[in-house]
XYZ file of C-alpha atoms in Angstrom:
257
model
C -8.521 23.275 37.050
C -5.443 25.008 37.347
C -6.371 27.954 35.010
C -9.542 27.971 37.342
C -7.886 27.959 40.443
C -5.295 30.736 39.474
C -8.134 32.643 37.858
C -5.770 32.829 34.663
C -6.451 36.135 32.635
C -3.688 35.302 29.955
C -2.127 31.964 28.726
C 1.200 31.878 27.007
C 1.672 28.589 24.990
C 3.294 26.942 22.440
C 0.741 26.343 19.566
C 1.816 26.698 15.993
C -0.002 27.170 12.688
C 1.816 23.921 11.308
C 0.217 21.741 14.102
C -2.713 21.288 11.900
C -6.292 22.538 10.968
C -7.273 23.293 14.452
C -4.551 25.665 14.857
C -4.020 26.865 11.164
C -5.622 30.349 11.756
C -4.232 31.452 15.194
C -2.449 34.612 15.662
C 0.344 35.712 17.955
C -2.433 37.114 20.097
C -5.961 36.178 20.829
C -8.393 38.338 22.785
C -10.563 36.814 25.467
C -13.785 35.705 24.340
C -16.807 38.003 24.904
C -18.554 36.931 28.287
C -15.408 35.718 29.799
C -12.413 33.367 29.311
C -8.775 33.710 28.539
C -6.663 35.711 26.377
C -3.860 33.792 24.641
C -0.548 34.631 23.574
C 0.936 32.238 20.758
C 4.693 33.500 20.396
C 5.514 30.313 18.109
C 2.310 30.847 16.042
C 4.255 31.214 12.631
C 7.319 29.061 13.372
C 7.388 25.534 12.096
C 8.777 22.398 13.932
C 11.905 22.671 11.955
C 12.498 26.166 13.174
C 12.185 24.905 16.821
C 14.981 22.121 16.136
C 17.085 24.889 14.244
C 16.961 27.378 17.258
C 17.494 24.350 19.745
C 20.635 23.323 17.807
C 21.811 26.989 17.492
C 21.313 27.364 21.179
C 21.842 24.380 22.655
C 18.528 24.434 24.233
C 17.778 21.015 26.061
C 14.928 19.078 24.601
C 12.834 16.424 26.100
C 14.700 13.026 26.009
C 11.529 11.453 24.205
C 12.894 12.920 20.855
C 15.683 10.656 20.924
C 13.281 7.718 21.276
C 11.119 8.619 18.175
C 8.576 10.743 19.703
C 8.080 14.566 17.821
C 5.491 15.168 20.518
C 4.131 13.398 23.509
C 1.070 13.491 25.801
C 0.020 10.634 27.988
C 2.026 7.571 27.837
C -1.038 5.464 27.211
C -2.045 7.167 24.167
C 1.120 8.640 22.415
C 3.163 6.449 19.691
C 6.365 7.384 17.838
C 6.184 8.838 14.451
C 6.545 6.849 12.358
C 5.292 3.747 14.701
C 8.729 1.963 14.135
C 10.738 4.773 15.768
C 12.834 5.143 12.709
C 13.112 9.132 13.020
C 15.070 10.312 15.837
C 16.483 13.562 17.020
C 20.016 13.207 18.562
C 20.373 15.368 21.713
C 24.294 15.422 21.589
C 24.668 16.369 17.737
C 21.514 18.009 17.593
C 20.687 16.243 14.169
C 17.980 13.881 12.732
C 18.541 10.483 11.880
C 16.030 8.917 9.601
C 13.550 10.467 7.122
C 12.891 13.832 9.071
C 10.009 14.657 6.879
C 8.050 12.088 8.766
C 8.085 14.920 11.576
C 8.381 18.018 9.513
C 5.735 17.744 7.152
C 2.680 19.777 7.930
C 0.372 18.336 10.777
C 2.904 15.543 10.919
C 4.344 16.335 14.637
C 1.012 15.494 16.511
C 0.028 12.215 14.495
C 1.145 10.309 17.541
C -0.892 12.185 20.121
C -4.397 10.997 21.469
C -4.391 7.617 19.630
C -7.678 5.815 20.148
C -9.283 8.793 21.944
C -12.510 10.276 21.127
C -14.499 13.505 22.153
C -17.748 13.384 23.619
C -19.516 13.571 20.250
C -17.814 10.619 18.915
C -15.235 12.432 16.692
C -11.572 11.726 16.948
C -9.818 13.706 19.551
C -7.062 15.861 17.892
C -6.782 18.739 20.327
C -5.694 19.346 24.067
C -8.518 19.814 26.255
C -6.736 22.941 27.713
C -7.117 24.627 24.233
C -10.698 24.086 23.393
C -13.481 26.448 24.096
C -14.484 26.898 27.947
C -11.144 25.059 28.943
C -11.287 27.350 32.059
C -14.616 25.916 32.971
C -13.548 22.555 34.474
C -17.006 21.474 35.542
C -20.669 22.255 34.863
C -22.230 21.946 38.453
C -21.226 20.687 41.883
C -21.658 17.013 42.930
C -24.457 16.162 45.403
C -25.845 19.650 45.151
C -26.893 21.113 48.505
C -30.876 21.438 48.747
C -31.289 18.432 46.279
C -28.844 15.465 47.987
C -29.290 13.544 50.997
C -25.350 14.003 51.496
C -24.576 16.485 53.799
C -22.087 19.177 52.707
C -19.277 19.961 55.329
C -17.653 23.437 55.615
C -14.057 23.471 56.436
C -14.878 23.989 60.109
C -17.161 21.030 60.093
C -14.685 19.194 58.337
C -11.948 19.922 61.276
C -14.450 18.825 63.895
C -15.597 15.597 62.245
C -13.119 13.204 63.691
C -14.083 14.511 67.179
C -17.833 14.485 66.778
C -18.270 11.354 68.558
C -20.390 9.463 65.773
C -19.438 7.577 62.679
C -19.370 9.159 59.442
C -19.001 8.107 55.814
C -17.231 10.847 54.015
C -16.387 11.268 50.449
C -13.578 13.775 49.594
C -14.076 14.660 46.014
C -13.561 17.168 42.970
C -16.665 18.219 40.911
C -14.493 17.989 37.622
C -13.311 14.438 38.467
C -14.873 11.839 36.276
C -14.387 8.966 38.815
C -16.324 11.186 41.366
C -18.979 11.978 38.923
C -19.407 8.237 37.989
C -20.264 7.453 41.606
C -22.434 10.341 42.276
C -25.683 8.138 41.696
C -24.417 5.330 43.866
C -23.490 7.442 46.913
C -26.491 9.227 46.589
C -28.845 6.056 46.706
C -26.930 5.092 49.454
C -27.472 7.973 51.532
C -31.185 7.664 50.657
C -31.476 4.081 52.047
C -28.893 4.406 54.996
C -28.756 7.997 55.876
C -30.780 7.503 59.142
C -28.220 4.686 60.310
C -24.935 6.941 59.776
C -23.906 10.205 58.740
C -23.111 10.546 55.154
C -21.122 13.561 54.191
C -19.166 15.145 51.496
C -16.137 17.592 51.398
C -14.803 19.348 48.293
C -11.093 18.737 48.640
C -9.306 20.001 45.137
C -8.465 23.199 46.682
C -7.369 22.019 50.102
C -5.171 19.130 49.355
C -2.716 19.172 52.524
C -5.653 19.345 54.845
C -7.770 16.430 53.324
C -4.586 14.148 53.231
C -3.910 14.964 56.745
C -7.411 14.706 57.991
C -8.900 11.891 56.030
C -6.092 10.164 54.304
C -7.159 11.516 50.974
C -4.521 11.056 48.407
C -6.900 10.855 45.329
C -10.408 11.621 44.190
C -12.540 10.331 45.192
C -11.617 8.978 48.605
C -14.435 7.443 50.869
C -13.413 7.588 54.280
C -15.007 5.859 57.363
C -14.577 7.815 60.379
C -15.271 5.980 63.552
C -16.858 7.418 66.646
C -13.504 7.047 68.318
C -12.104 9.438 65.522
C -10.476 6.379 63.684
C -10.047 6.610 59.934
C -10.481 3.876 57.308
C -10.078 4.328 53.487
C -12.397 2.223 51.025
C -10.469 0.691 48.346
C -10.157 2.708 45.283
C -11.375 0.156 42.878
C -14.521 1.516 40.992
C -16.367 -1.772 41.973
C -16.365 -1.100 45.478
C -18.230 2.405 44.764
C -21.784 0.948 44.753
C -24.282 0.830 47.357
C -23.542 -2.707 48.703
C -19.702 -1.841 48.620
C -20.464 1.518 50.844
C -23.023 -0.722 52.961
C -20.211 -3.227 53.412
C -17.499 -0.906 54.127
C -19.740 1.008 56.666
C -20.574 -2.218 58.666
C -24.320 -1.909 58.099
């Protein structure tokens, strides 16, 4: 979403050929694909991991402290493990030297073995590549949620959203981002709620991913999705964030219907 928001034309990144098969043929520069997309600059394409550590040692470049804990590469904490798993290989940031069998990190495609553990792609294949580097990464969603003209959920403009707490009527509002998997996951339930109870309470949506400060102040929305009950008196209550609450019955109970 950052790429989309910034309308990025060129991405400078640290991909290297020795990362593995997915990157084995990258060049220093990659043109933007025909039909739109990003061009990429890969200044380290022909370096190896050992080159990176040698450069860091020579120039005293500060590295991420995780290398001292056995991680040659790191992503999300929940799906990244040391290589090897016993953490016997480390890179000391004081002496800029390895301990253990450094080949465990330096051999071709070994650096990223500890990444994406247990993760799969949509087609069921093992995940081995960052989403930001796959085709179409700058396209962060296929469609909007609760599409105008098809949905019973009312879309609020910024002007509408600024007035909703002063409208003098109760409103159940979802603040969302179309790329958010949890927003996508509750779309059907919220739509069903709107179909069943839209004649009893105003049910609306406001896209907030490009208006973070406003939604935090106006609707107490700190994450996506946030379901806020705005009272006729302008009071605001926020539904608990557990997915189990994001059901027709959960919305009904929260709205007091």
